Amino acid sequence: MGSTAEPTGPPPAWFGRAWSWFRGLPVAGQVLVWAAAWPVLAALYLLSAARPSAGRVGGAAALLLLVTPVWAGAITSLGGESEPGAAPEVVAEPEPEPEAPSPDTTPSSVGGDLEVHYLDVGQGDATLLLHDEVAVLVDAGRWQSSGLVPMLRARGVEALDLVVITHPHADHIGQFDQVMDAFPVDEVWWSGSVTTSQTFERAVAALERSDAAYEEPRVGDQATLGPLDIEVVNPPAGVGLSDLHDAGVSLRVTYGEVRLLFTGDNEAATERRMTSDSAAMIDADILQLGHHGSSTSTTASFLSAVDPTLAIYSAGANNSYGHPAPEVVDRVLASDIELYGTDVHGTILVTTDGAGWSVATEASGQVEAAPSNPPSNSSPETSTAGGACTGDQVDINAADRDQLQRIDQIGPARLEDIITQGVACVG
Amino acid sequence: MSAEQHGEDRAVIDRIVDGHTAVLLVGGDEIELLLPVDALPEDATDGTWVVLDTSTDPPTVTGIDQQLTQRRFDELSARLETIRRKRRGGRFGR
């Protein structure tokens, strides 16, 4: 039921769905539907004969019924365009077509373009998947802002078929309440994890006010929304919910032959589980890097298993955490994966017809692996970990085993655990 | 959740980033405060409410408000459970 207000005048979502359904019927089925429409035409004709005052209405309705498929076909073939001014300004070079589908692949039956807006919401996440037939939001930005609803409206969103919150940290669930109050929402997916912040409480209250369906999807669940096929790749059923990142909802969305993977803030241990238990479901063309490009995520083995052509991360410019981590940027670029980030490019728009895609960005720039800078401090009210080491402090980026063991709670056993985990480089 | 007395406030640990930085949301306005993890009590984790001494710069965590943490966790768990129960039988048949 999600719909968009496109200036080019695409048909309403219900009509697009009906038209897609009609086009998908075999010829015999289409003839049958037309045959069934004739009694309606006859009734309209009789109405116009019996009540001359209604004649104009009946005649117009009959004519509309006759010409509607022709009109709809023409409109549908136009596809949707983003609202002027809302679309990113700088168009990057078109991405080369992803690897050609194997000869036995069923040809794509999708119509029109899918737009994937990786919205620049600062140090948080919010991604809009927009098609004539469906609108899906993955995560809802930071709690300190009210910018998400205007961003969605500027892109023509009037309703959302699905809102997914990967996990309830305030940089992902932040404006969920505002979104729920601003738009009709059909369905909401949460992980089921509970936290105690007031932001989370506002989100729960918004769910209570809404009549949206509510689900806590688990690995193996699949859904079809219009032309989108959605597979749940995390969390598995029965997983503990107290680790909010580990229990976060991860999805693979398939449009035609293009697959997009969203893993929220999943970290290395979760990536390992997905790689071992759901390997067939994480292969994707376009990967949103986990946890804003943090060093906790996008391990070499996970990146290899996903094997994307394009990677995108969402992070705030000059954020306090040093995201994206230089080693992650290096790993991605060394794998010949094209990389975009909202801290550099602003909002990033990927447009796909289900076979290839193009990328447009709000700002020009290039993500480069920077030297390991200390995280900057974004607020006078905050203090951050990191920074230049002084005195007897241990530089954990350069320390050897002996130096690391000077840190409380890192003894020989803990150090071995860290090394075994395989996500830290220890000299 | 506003200041209970001069120089003291409550904050919730929203998340711990990369194992070293805790993101606290302070007071009713949920002002962001970043602290190194080693400035937190040992048992503190996501969702833990802490007592904050705001007279220092940066503010100092002086302890965990266990009662507030548990009360809010129980209340919000119960409210989410009600949502689950009322809207059972959705797309995935649970």
Short mmCIF file of C-alpha atoms in Angstrom, two decimals:
data_model
loop_
_atom_site.label_atom_id
_atom_site.label_comp_id
_atom_site.label_asym_id
_atom_site.label_seq_id
_atom_site.Cartn_x
_atom_site.Cartn_y
_atom_site.Cartn_z
CA MET A 1 0.00 0.00 0.00
CA GLY A 2 3.00 2.25 0.10
CA SER A 3 2.78 4.99 -2.41
CA THR A 4 4.80 7.83 -3.70
CA ALA A 5 3.84 11.29 -4.84
CA GLU A 6 5.90 11.50 -7.96
CA PRO A 7 5.72 14.63 -10.06
CA THR A 8 5.68 12.51 -13.21
CA GLY A 9 2.30 11.16 -12.07
CA PRO A 10 2.73 7.42 -11.64
CA PRO A 11 -0.46 5.49 -10.92
CA PRO A 12 -1.43 4.97 -7.29
CA ALA A 13 0.10 1.91 -5.64
CA TRP A 14 -3.13 -0.14 -5.71
CA PHE A 15 -3.42 0.40 -9.42
CA GLY A 16 0.20 -0.56 -10.03
CA ARG A 17 -0.32 -3.75 -8.10
CA ALA A 18 -3.50 -4.60 -10.01
CA TRP A 19 -1.80 -3.84 -13.29
CA SER A 20 1.21 -6.00 -12.39
CA TRP A 21 -1.13 -8.80 -11.47
CA PHE A 22 -3.03 -8.43 -14.74
CA ARG A 23 0.19 -8.39 -16.78
CA GLY A 24 1.38 -11.50 -15.01
CA LEU A 25 -1.66 -13.51 -16.08
CA PRO A 26 -1.46 -15.84 -19.07
CA VAL A 27 -3.31 -14.63 -22.16
CA ALA A 28 -6.27 -16.86 -21.41
CA GLY A 29 -6.48 -15.40 -17.92
CA GLN A 30 -6.42 -11.85 -19.26
CA VAL A 31 -9.26 -12.67 -21.68
CA LEU A 32 -11.22 -14.16 -18.80
CA VAL A 33 -10.78 -11.01 -16.71
CA TRP A 34 -11.94 -8.85 -19.63
CA ALA A 35 -14.95 -11.09 -20.14
CA ALA A 36 -15.84 -10.67 -16.48
CA ALA A 37 -15.64 -6.90 -16.86
CA TRP A 38 -18.42 -6.77 -19.46
CA PRO A 39 -21.32 -7.19 -16.98
CA VAL A 40 -19.96 -4.11 -15.23
CA LEU A 41 -20.00 -2.21 -18.50
CA ALA A 42 -23.54 -3.44 -19.18
CA ALA A 43 -24.69 -2.29 -15.74
CA LEU A 44 -23.20 1.14 -16.32
CA TYR A 45 -24.95 1.34 -19.69
CA LEU A 46 -28.32 0.37 -18.18
CA LEU A 47 -27.80 2.93 -15.44
CA SER A 48 -27.21 5.63 -17.98
CA ALA A 49 -30.29 4.56 -19.96
CA ALA A 50 -32.56 4.49 -16.90
CA ARG A 51 -31.34 7.76 -15.43
CA PRO A 52 -30.40 10.28 -18.07
CA SER A 53 -28.88 12.47 -15.39
CA ALA A 54 -26.41 9.69 -14.65
CA GLY A 55 -25.70 9.09 -18.29
CA ARG A 56 -22.66 11.26 -18.36
CA VAL A 57 -21.20 9.55 -15.29
CA GLY A 58 -21.98 6.04 -16.54
CA GLY A 59 -20.58 6.74 -19.97
CA ALA A 60 -17.43 8.26 -18.55
CA ALA A 61 -16.93 5.32 -16.22
CA ALA A 62 -17.37 2.83 -19.04
CA LEU A 63 -14.93 4.73 -21.20
CA LEU A 64 -12.47 4.88 -18.29
CA LEU A 65 -12.74 1.12 -17.81
CA LEU A 66 -12.04 0.55 -21.48
CA VAL A 67 -9.04 2.83 -21.78
CA THR A 68 -7.54 2.36 -18.32
CA PRO A 69 -5.21 -0.53 -19.25
CA VAL A 70 -3.82 1.44 -22.16
CA TRP A 71 -3.22 4.47 -19.95
CA ALA A 72 -1.77 2.37 -17.16
CA GLY A 73 0.59 0.61 -19.51
CA ALA A 74 1.90 3.90 -20.80
CA ILE A 75 2.33 5.33 -17.33
CA THR A 76 3.92 2.21 -15.94
CA SER A 77 6.47 2.13 -18.72
CA LEU A 78 7.60 5.64 -17.75
CA GLY A 79 8.82 4.53 -14.35
CA GLY A 80 9.27 6.94 -11.44
CA GLU A 81 11.59 9.86 -11.05
CA SER A 82 12.64 11.36 -7.78
CA GLU A 83 11.18 14.69 -6.86
CA PRO A 84 13.23 17.52 -8.30
CA GLY A 85 15.45 18.98 -5.65
CA ALA A 86 15.21 15.87 -3.53
CA ALA A 87 17.51 13.82 -5.71
CA PRO A 88 21.24 13.93 -5.19
CA GLU A 89 22.92 16.47 -7.42
CA VAL A 90 26.14 14.81 -8.42
CA VAL A 91 25.88 11.76 -10.53
CA ALA A 92 28.68 9.29 -10.23
CA GLU A 93 29.85 7.18 -13.09
CA PRO A 94 27.33 4.48 -13.87
CA GLU A 95 28.25 1.24 -12.23
CA PRO A 96 29.15 -1.43 -14.73
CA GLU A 97 26.63 -4.20 -14.96
CA PRO A 98 27.12 -6.84 -12.31
CA GLU A 99 28.15 -10.25 -13.48
CA ALA A 100 25.85 -11.56 -16.15
CA PRO A 101 23.19 -13.93 -14.91
CA SER A 102 23.84 -17.55 -15.66
CA PRO A 103 21.99 -18.88 -18.70
CA ASP A 104 19.54 -20.82 -16.59
CA THR A 105 18.56 -17.81 -14.51
CA THR A 106 14.93 -16.88 -14.87
CA PRO A 107 14.73 -13.50 -16.56
CA SER A 108 13.77 -10.63 -14.29
CA SER A 109 10.06 -9.89 -14.27
CA VAL A 110 10.37 -6.63 -12.34
CA GLY A 111 9.04 -3.41 -13.80
CA GLY A 112 10.42 0.08 -13.29
CA ASP A 113 13.27 1.16 -11.08
CA LEU A 114 13.97 0.51 -7.44
CA GLU A 115 15.57 3.47 -5.70
CA VAL A 116 17.61 2.79 -2.60
CA HIS A 117 18.28 5.97 -0.65
CA TYR A 118 21.07 5.62 1.90
CA LEU A 119 20.02 8.73 3.76
CA ASP A 120 22.56 11.02 5.34
CA VAL A 121 21.28 11.05 8.91
CA GLY A 122 24.65 11.71 10.52
CA GLN A 123 26.08 9.03 12.79
CA GLY A 124 23.11 6.70 12.46
CA ASP A 125 21.27 4.60 9.91
CA ALA A 126 18.17 5.11 7.76
CA THR A 127 17.71 3.58 4.32
CA LEU A 128 14.66 3.99 2.12
CA LEU A 129 13.78 1.45 -0.58
CA LEU A 130 11.34 3.06 -2.95
CA HIS A 131 9.46 1.62 -5.91
CA ASP A 132 6.16 2.51 -7.54
CA GLU A 133 4.59 -0.41 -5.74
CA VAL A 134 6.31 -0.45 -2.39
CA ALA A 135 8.12 1.69 0.17
CA VAL A 136 10.32 0.16 2.87
CA LEU A 137 12.36 1.94 5.54
CA VAL A 138 15.27 0.19 7.24
CA ASP A 139 16.12 1.99 10.50
CA ALA A 140 15.05 5.44 11.60
CA GLY A 141 18.08 7.58 12.27
CA ARG A 142 19.23 9.34 15.41
CA TRP A 143 17.18 10.36 18.41
CA GLN A 144 18.33 13.98 18.49
CA SER A 145 16.92 14.95 15.13
CA SER A 146 13.59 15.44 13.43
CA GLY A 147 14.99 15.43 9.92
CA LEU A 148 13.95 11.97 8.76
CA VAL A 149 10.26 12.59 8.11
CA PRO A 150 10.98 15.63 5.89
CA MET A 151 13.60 13.58 4.03
CA LEU A 152 11.06 10.86 3.35
CA ARG A 153 8.40 13.37 2.30
CA ALA A 154 10.85 15.08 -0.04
CA ARG A 155 11.23 11.76 -1.81
CA GLY A 156 7.50 11.39 -2.26
CA VAL A 157 6.74 8.94 0.53
CA GLU A 158 3.13 9.06 1.63
CA ALA A 159 2.92 5.64 3.25
CA LEU A 160 5.25 2.82 4.18
CA ASP A 161 4.60 -0.85 3.60
CA LEU A 162 7.29 -1.92 6.04
CA VAL A 163 9.49 -0.31 8.65
CA VAL A 164 12.37 -2.46 9.88
CA ILE A 165 14.33 -1.49 12.99
CA THR A 166 17.44 -3.62 13.03
CA HIS A 167 17.97 -3.03 16.77
CA PRO A 168 16.84 -0.51 19.36
CA HIS A 169 19.95 1.60 19.91
CA ALA A 170 19.12 5.28 19.70
CA ASP A 171 21.06 5.84 16.47
CA HIS A 172 18.81 3.33 14.67
CA ILE A 173 15.42 3.65 16.35
CA GLY A 174 15.77 7.38 17.05
CA GLN A 175 12.96 8.82 14.92
CA PHE A 176 10.78 5.73 14.70
CA ASP A 177 8.03 7.44 16.68
CA GLN A 178 8.01 10.43 14.33
CA VAL A 179 7.86 8.16 11.28
CA MET A 180 5.00 6.13 12.72
CA ASP A 181 3.05 9.29 13.55
CA ALA A 182 3.69 10.88 10.14
CA PHE A 183 2.83 8.01 7.78
CA PRO A 184 0.41 5.12 7.55
CA VAL A 185 2.56 2.01 8.12
CA ASP A 186 1.41 -1.48 7.23
CA GLU A 187 3.96 -3.54 9.07
CA VAL A 188 6.83 -3.20 11.53
CA TRP A 189 9.72 -5.60 12.12
CA TRP A 190 11.79 -5.40 15.29
CA SER A 191 14.37 -7.79 16.67
CA GLY A 192 12.50 -8.23 19.97
CA SER A 193 15.38 -6.88 22.06
CA VAL A 194 14.37 -4.53 24.85
CA THR A 195 16.32 -1.60 26.19
CA THR A 196 15.38 1.07 28.71
CA SER A 197 16.08 4.42 27.07
CA GLN A 198 13.37 7.03 26.71
CA THR A 199 13.91 6.87 22.95
CA PHE A 200 12.95 3.18 23.07
CA GLU A 201 9.97 3.98 25.29
CA ARG A 202 8.74 6.55 22.75
CA ALA A 203 9.11 3.92 20.02
CA VAL A 204 7.06 1.41 22.02
CA ALA A 205 4.40 4.07 22.60
CA ALA A 206 4.29 4.79 18.86
CA LEU A 207 3.78 1.08 18.18
CA GLU A 208 0.97 1.03 20.73
CA ARG A 209 -0.74 3.98 18.99
CA SER A 210 -0.38 2.38 15.57
CA ASP A 211 -2.39 -0.44 14.06
CA ALA A 212 0.59 -1.72 12.06
CA ALA A 213 1.21 -5.44 12.06
CA TYR A 214 4.18 -6.38 14.23
CA GLU A 215 6.72 -9.12 13.60
CA GLU A 216 10.00 -10.33 15.03
CA PRO A 217 11.44 -12.09 11.98
CA ARG A 218 13.96 -14.88 12.25
CA VAL A 219 16.41 -16.60 9.92
CA GLY A 220 14.57 -18.40 7.15
CA ASP A 221 11.57 -16.07 7.13
CA GLN A 222 10.82 -14.69 3.69
CA ALA A 223 8.44 -12.03 2.48
CA THR A 224 7.42 -10.65 -0.88
CA LEU A 225 6.47 -6.98 -0.99
CA GLY A 226 5.52 -5.95 -4.49
CA PRO A 227 8.57 -6.76 -6.60
CA LEU A 228 10.89 -7.11 -3.58
CA ASP A 229 11.84 -10.48 -2.14
CA ILE A 230 13.09 -10.16 1.42
CA GLU A 231 14.99 -12.90 3.23
CA VAL A 232 15.85 -12.71 6.90
CA VAL A 233 19.47 -13.72 7.52
CA ASN A 234 19.72 -12.79 11.24
CA PRO A 235 18.90 -13.45 14.05
CA PRO A 236 18.33 -17.19 14.24
CA ALA A 237 15.34 -18.43 16.21
CA GLY A 238 16.10 -18.79 19.89
CA VAL A 239 19.04 -16.40 19.93
CA GLY A 240 19.56 -14.40 23.12
CA LEU A 241 18.19 -10.89 22.82
CA SER A 242 20.36 -9.17 25.43
CA ASP A 243 23.18 -8.47 22.97
CA LEU A 244 21.39 -5.92 20.83
CA HIS A 245 23.90 -6.04 17.98
CA ASP A 246 24.03 -9.82 17.82
CA ALA A 247 20.24 -10.11 17.82
CA GLY A 248 19.86 -7.38 15.20
CA VAL A 249 17.67 -8.03 12.19
CA SER A 250 19.61 -8.53 8.96
CA LEU A 251 18.00 -8.76 5.56
CA ARG A 252 18.79 -9.59 1.99
CA VAL A 253 16.52 -7.79 -0.45
CA THR A 254 16.33 -9.05 -4.02
CA TYR A 255 15.00 -6.94 -6.87
CA GLY A 256 15.17 -8.77 -10.17
CA GLU A 257 18.69 -10.11 -10.16
CA VAL A 258 20.17 -7.48 -7.87
CA ARG A 259 20.65 -8.41 -4.22
CA LEU A 260 21.20 -5.92 -1.39
CA LEU A 261 22.36 -6.90 2.09
CA PHE A 262 21.61 -4.93 5.25
CA THR A 263 23.25 -6.09 8.47
CA GLY A 264 22.59 -3.26 10.93
CA ASP A 265 25.29 -3.22 13.57
CA ASN A 266 26.08 -6.93 13.41
CA GLU A 267 29.65 -7.53 14.55
CA ALA A 268 32.29 -10.17 13.83
CA ALA A 269 30.77 -13.03 15.84
CA THR A 270 27.40 -12.51 14.15
CA GLU A 271 29.04 -12.27 10.75
CA ARG A 272 30.77 -15.59 11.45
CA ARG A 273 27.43 -17.20 12.34
CA MET A 274 25.80 -15.83 9.19
CA THR A 275 28.71 -17.04 7.09
CA SER A 276 28.53 -20.55 8.51
CA ASP A 277 24.76 -20.95 8.91
CA SER A 278 23.29 -18.77 6.18
CA ALA A 279 26.04 -18.69 3.57
CA ALA A 280 23.64 -19.08 0.66
CA MET A 281 21.62 -16.09 1.81
CA ILE A 282 24.37 -13.51 2.25
CA ASP A 283 25.81 -13.48 -1.25
CA ALA A 284 24.93 -9.97 -2.48
CA ASP A 285 25.79 -7.35 -5.08
CA ILE A 286 25.41 -4.34 -2.80
CA LEU A 287 26.46 -4.46 0.86
CA GLN A 288 25.76 -1.89 3.51
CA LEU A 289 28.79 -2.19 5.75
CA GLY A 290 27.90 -3.29 9.25
CA HIS A 291 28.09 -0.93 12.22
CA HIS A 292 28.86 2.22 10.23
CA GLY A 293 32.09 0.73 8.89
CA SER A 294 33.45 -0.01 12.35
CA SER A 295 36.40 -2.35 12.85
CA THR A 296 34.01 -4.64 14.75
CA SER A 297 32.42 -5.65 11.46
CA THR A 298 33.07 -6.44 7.79
CA THR A 299 35.64 -9.12 8.54
CA ALA A 300 37.66 -10.42 5.62
CA SER A 301 35.85 -13.76 5.63
CA PHE A 302 32.43 -12.11 5.72
CA LEU A 303 33.33 -9.73 2.93
CA SER A 304 34.55 -12.66 0.88
CA ALA A 305 31.34 -14.59 1.51
CA VAL A 306 29.13 -11.66 0.53
CA ASP A 307 31.36 -10.83 -2.44
CA PRO A 308 29.74 -7.48 -3.26
CA THR A 309 30.51 -5.18 -6.17
CA LEU A 310 29.36 -2.06 -4.35
CA ALA A 311 29.59 -1.19 -0.65
CA ILE A 312 28.02 1.69 1.24
CA TYR A 313 28.31 2.74 4.86
CA SER A 314 26.40 5.29 6.90
CA ALA A 315 28.47 7.43 9.24
CA GLY A 316 28.51 11.03 10.40
CA ALA A 317 31.18 13.38 9.13
CA ASN A 318 33.94 13.74 11.74
CA ASN A 319 32.15 11.33 14.04
CA SER A 320 33.51 10.60 17.49
CA TYR A 321 34.22 6.92 16.89
CA GLY A 322 36.58 7.02 13.92
CA HIS A 323 34.01 5.32 11.65
CA PRO A 324 34.63 4.00 9.13
CA ALA A 325 37.71 2.21 10.43
CA PRO A 326 40.70 2.66 8.11
CA GLU A 327 41.33 -1.09 8.06
CA VAL A 328 37.77 -1.73 6.88
CA VAL A 329 38.10 0.89 4.15
CA ASP A 330 41.41 -0.69 3.12
CA ARG A 331 39.87 -4.17 3.10
CA VAL A 332 36.98 -3.08 0.92
CA LEU A 333 39.05 -1.09 -1.54
CA ALA A 334 41.69 -3.82 -1.76
CA SER A 335 38.91 -6.17 -2.86
CA ASP A 336 38.09 -3.89 -5.80
CA ILE A 337 34.73 -3.02 -4.32
CA GLU A 338 33.39 0.42 -5.11
CA LEU A 339 32.86 2.27 -1.83
CA TYR A 340 30.59 5.16 -0.86
CA GLY A 341 29.92 6.69 2.56
CA THR A 342 27.38 9.21 3.77
CA ASP A 343 30.09 11.10 5.66
CA VAL A 344 31.82 11.84 2.35
CA HIS A 345 28.99 11.69 -0.20
CA GLY A 346 25.92 12.77 1.78
CA THR A 347 22.81 10.86 0.79
CA ILE A 348 23.63 8.12 -1.68
CA LEU A 349 21.04 6.99 -4.21
CA VAL A 350 21.35 3.62 -5.91
CA THR A 351 18.89 3.15 -8.76
CA THR A 352 18.45 -0.32 -10.17
CA ASP A 353 16.26 -1.80 -12.89
CA GLY A 354 16.81 -5.26 -11.46
CA ALA A 355 19.80 -6.01 -13.68
CA GLY A 356 22.35 -3.18 -13.33
CA TRP A 357 22.47 -0.06 -11.24
CA SER A 358 23.73 3.49 -11.10
CA VAL A 359 24.89 5.54 -8.14
CA ALA A 360 24.18 9.22 -7.56
CA THR A 361 25.51 11.15 -4.61
CA GLU A 362 24.65 14.41 -2.90
CA ALA A 363 28.31 15.47 -2.69
CA SER A 364 31.35 14.52 -4.66
CA GLY A 365 34.32 12.89 -3.01
CA GLN A 366 36.17 9.69 -2.55
CA VAL A 367 36.42 7.41 0.44
CA GLU A 368 40.06 6.89 1.16
CA ALA A 369 41.79 4.88 3.80
CA ALA A 370 43.08 7.60 6.08
CA PRO A 371 45.91 7.16 8.51
CA SER A 372 44.60 6.03 11.85
CA ASN A 373 43.54 9.37 13.29
CA PRO A 374 42.28 9.77 16.81
CA PRO A 375 38.50 10.19 16.87
CA SER A 376 37.49 13.81 17.00
CA ASN A 377 35.33 15.22 19.74
CA SER A 378 32.01 16.41 18.36
CA SER A 379 30.59 18.12 21.39
CA PRO A 380 31.96 20.18 24.24
CA GLU A 381 29.72 18.14 26.52
CA THR A 382 31.38 14.91 25.55
CA SER A 383 34.66 13.24 26.07
CA THR A 384 35.82 10.37 23.97
CA ALA A 385 38.07 7.46 24.28
CA GLY A 386 41.09 7.42 22.04
CA GLY A 387 43.50 10.15 21.22
CA ALA A 388 47.24 10.47 21.48
CA CYS A 389 48.82 8.29 24.16
CA THR A 390 50.64 9.96 27.00
CA GLY A 391 52.97 8.81 29.73
CA ASP A 392 52.52 5.13 30.52
CA GLN A 393 49.43 4.68 28.36
CA VAL A 394 49.40 1.71 26.00
CA ASP A 395 48.79 2.46 22.34
CA ILE A 396 46.48 -0.47 21.61
CA ASN A 397 46.88 0.03 17.88
CA ALA A 398 50.61 -0.59 18.06
CA ALA A 399 51.13 -2.56 21.27
CA ASP A 400 52.73 -5.99 21.32
CA ARG A 401 51.52 -8.86 23.51
CA ASP A 402 53.50 -7.81 26.56
CA GLN A 403 52.30 -4.23 26.38
CA LEU A 404 48.67 -5.30 25.98
CA GLN A 405 48.89 -7.38 29.15
CA ARG A 406 49.63 -4.25 31.15
CA ILE A 407 45.93 -3.38 30.67
CA ASP A 408 43.60 -4.51 33.46
CA GLN A 409 41.66 -7.66 32.61
CA ILE A 410 43.93 -8.56 29.71
CA GLY A 411 46.02 -11.45 30.94
CA PRO A 412 47.49 -14.32 28.91
CA ALA A 413 44.13 -16.17 28.67
CA ARG A 414 42.15 -13.09 27.66
CA LEU A 415 44.83 -12.20 25.14
CA GLU A 416 44.56 -15.66 23.60
CA ASP A 417 40.77 -15.20 23.42
CA ILE A 418 41.26 -11.91 21.62
CA ILE A 419 43.69 -13.45 19.15
CA THR A 420 41.44 -16.48 18.60
CA GLN A 421 38.52 -14.19 17.81
CA GLY A 422 40.51 -13.13 14.78
CA VAL A 423 39.35 -9.53 14.56
CA ALA A 424 42.34 -7.89 16.25
CA CYS A 425 45.80 -7.64 14.80
CA VAL A 426 48.21 -8.32 17.64
CA GLY A 427 51.93 -7.90 17.22
CA MET B 1 14.80 11.19 35.11
CA SER B 2 15.58 14.85 35.58
CA ALA B 3 18.07 16.02 38.11
CA GLU B 4 17.08 14.66 41.47
CA GLN B 5 19.30 16.96 43.40
CA HIS B 6 21.91 19.55 42.68
CA GLY B 7 24.87 18.11 40.80
CA GLU B 8 23.30 14.70 40.27
CA ASP B 9 21.41 13.28 37.35
CA ARG B 10 20.45 9.96 35.83
CA ALA B 11 21.69 8.67 32.50
CA VAL B 12 21.11 5.50 30.54
CA ILE B 13 23.87 3.66 28.72
CA ASP B 14 22.45 3.45 25.23
CA ARG B 15 25.35 1.49 23.75
CA ILE B 16 29.02 0.72 23.96
CA VAL B 17 30.78 1.42 20.69
CA ASP B 18 33.71 -0.69 19.53
CA GLY B 19 34.27 -1.95 23.06
CA HIS B 20 35.75 1.30 24.31
CA THR B 21 33.30 4.19 24.15
CA ALA B 22 30.05 4.29 26.11
CA VAL B 23 27.24 6.44 24.76
CA LEU B 24 25.11 7.77 27.62
CA LEU B 25 21.85 9.65 27.25
CA VAL B 26 21.56 12.10 30.09
CA GLY B 27 18.39 13.34 31.72
CA GLY B 28 14.97 13.90 30.23
CA ASP B 29 16.40 15.49 27.11
CA GLU B 30 18.70 12.54 26.49
CA ILE B 31 21.78 14.68 25.96
CA GLU B 32 24.58 12.60 24.48
CA LEU B 33 27.61 11.99 26.67
CA LEU B 34 30.55 9.86 25.62
CA LEU B 35 32.72 8.25 28.25
CA PRO B 36 35.44 5.66 28.11
CA VAL B 37 34.15 2.25 29.14
CA ASP B 38 36.57 2.10 32.04
CA ALA B 39 34.72 5.06 33.58
CA LEU B 40 31.67 2.82 34.06
CA PRO B 41 30.90 0.43 36.90
CA GLU B 42 31.86 -3.13 36.04
CA ASP B 43 28.31 -4.46 35.64
CA ALA B 44 27.09 -1.59 33.51
CA THR B 45 25.92 -2.45 30.01
CA ASP B 46 23.39 -1.40 27.36
CA GLY B 47 20.22 -0.23 29.08
CA THR B 48 21.77 0.28 32.51
CA TRP B 49 20.77 3.49 34.30
CA VAL B 50 23.59 5.13 36.18
CA VAL B 51 23.91 7.95 38.69
CA LEU B 52 25.87 10.83 37.29
CA ASP B 53 27.77 13.48 39.21
CA THR B 54 27.40 16.50 36.94
CA SER B 55 29.55 18.76 39.08
CA THR B 56 32.69 17.33 37.51
CA ASP B 57 33.94 17.87 33.99
CA PRO B 58 33.33 15.51 32.37
CA PRO B 59 30.51 14.17 34.54
CA THR B 60 31.40 11.15 36.62
CA VAL B 61 29.42 7.94 36.97
CA THR B 62 29.09 7.26 40.68
CA GLY B 63 26.99 4.10 40.60
CA ILE B 64 24.22 2.05 39.02
CA ASP B 65 20.56 2.76 39.68
CA GLN B 66 19.56 -0.87 39.75
CA GLN B 67 15.99 -0.20 40.77
CA LEU B 68 15.31 2.26 37.95
CA THR B 69 17.02 -0.04 35.43
CA GLN B 70 14.97 -3.08 36.46
CA ARG B 71 11.70 -1.17 36.69
CA ARG B 72 12.03 0.31 33.22
CA PHE B 73 13.17 -3.00 31.71
CA ASP B 74 10.21 -4.83 33.22
CA GLU B 75 7.70 -2.16 32.19
CA LEU B 76 8.92 -1.92 28.61
CA SER B 77 9.23 -5.71 28.27
CA ALA B 78 5.62 -6.06 29.41
CA ARG B 79 4.42 -3.41 26.96
CA LEU B 80 6.25 -5.08 24.07
CA GLU B 81 4.86 -8.44 25.10
CA THR B 82 1.35 -6.99 24.94
CA ILE B 83 2.03 -5.75 21.42
CA ARG B 84 3.30 -9.22 20.46
CA ARG B 85 0.23 -10.91 21.92
CA LYS B 86 -2.29 -8.55 20.33
CA ARG B 87 -0.78 -8.72 16.89
CA ARG B 88 0.07 -12.41 16.74
CA GLY B 89 -0.66 -14.29 13.53
CA GLY B 90 1.04 -11.92 11.13
CA ARG B 91 3.02 -12.64 8.03
CA PHE B 92 5.22 -15.29 9.62
CA GLY B 93 2.46 -17.06 11.51
CA ARG B 94 3.79 -16.57 15.03
#
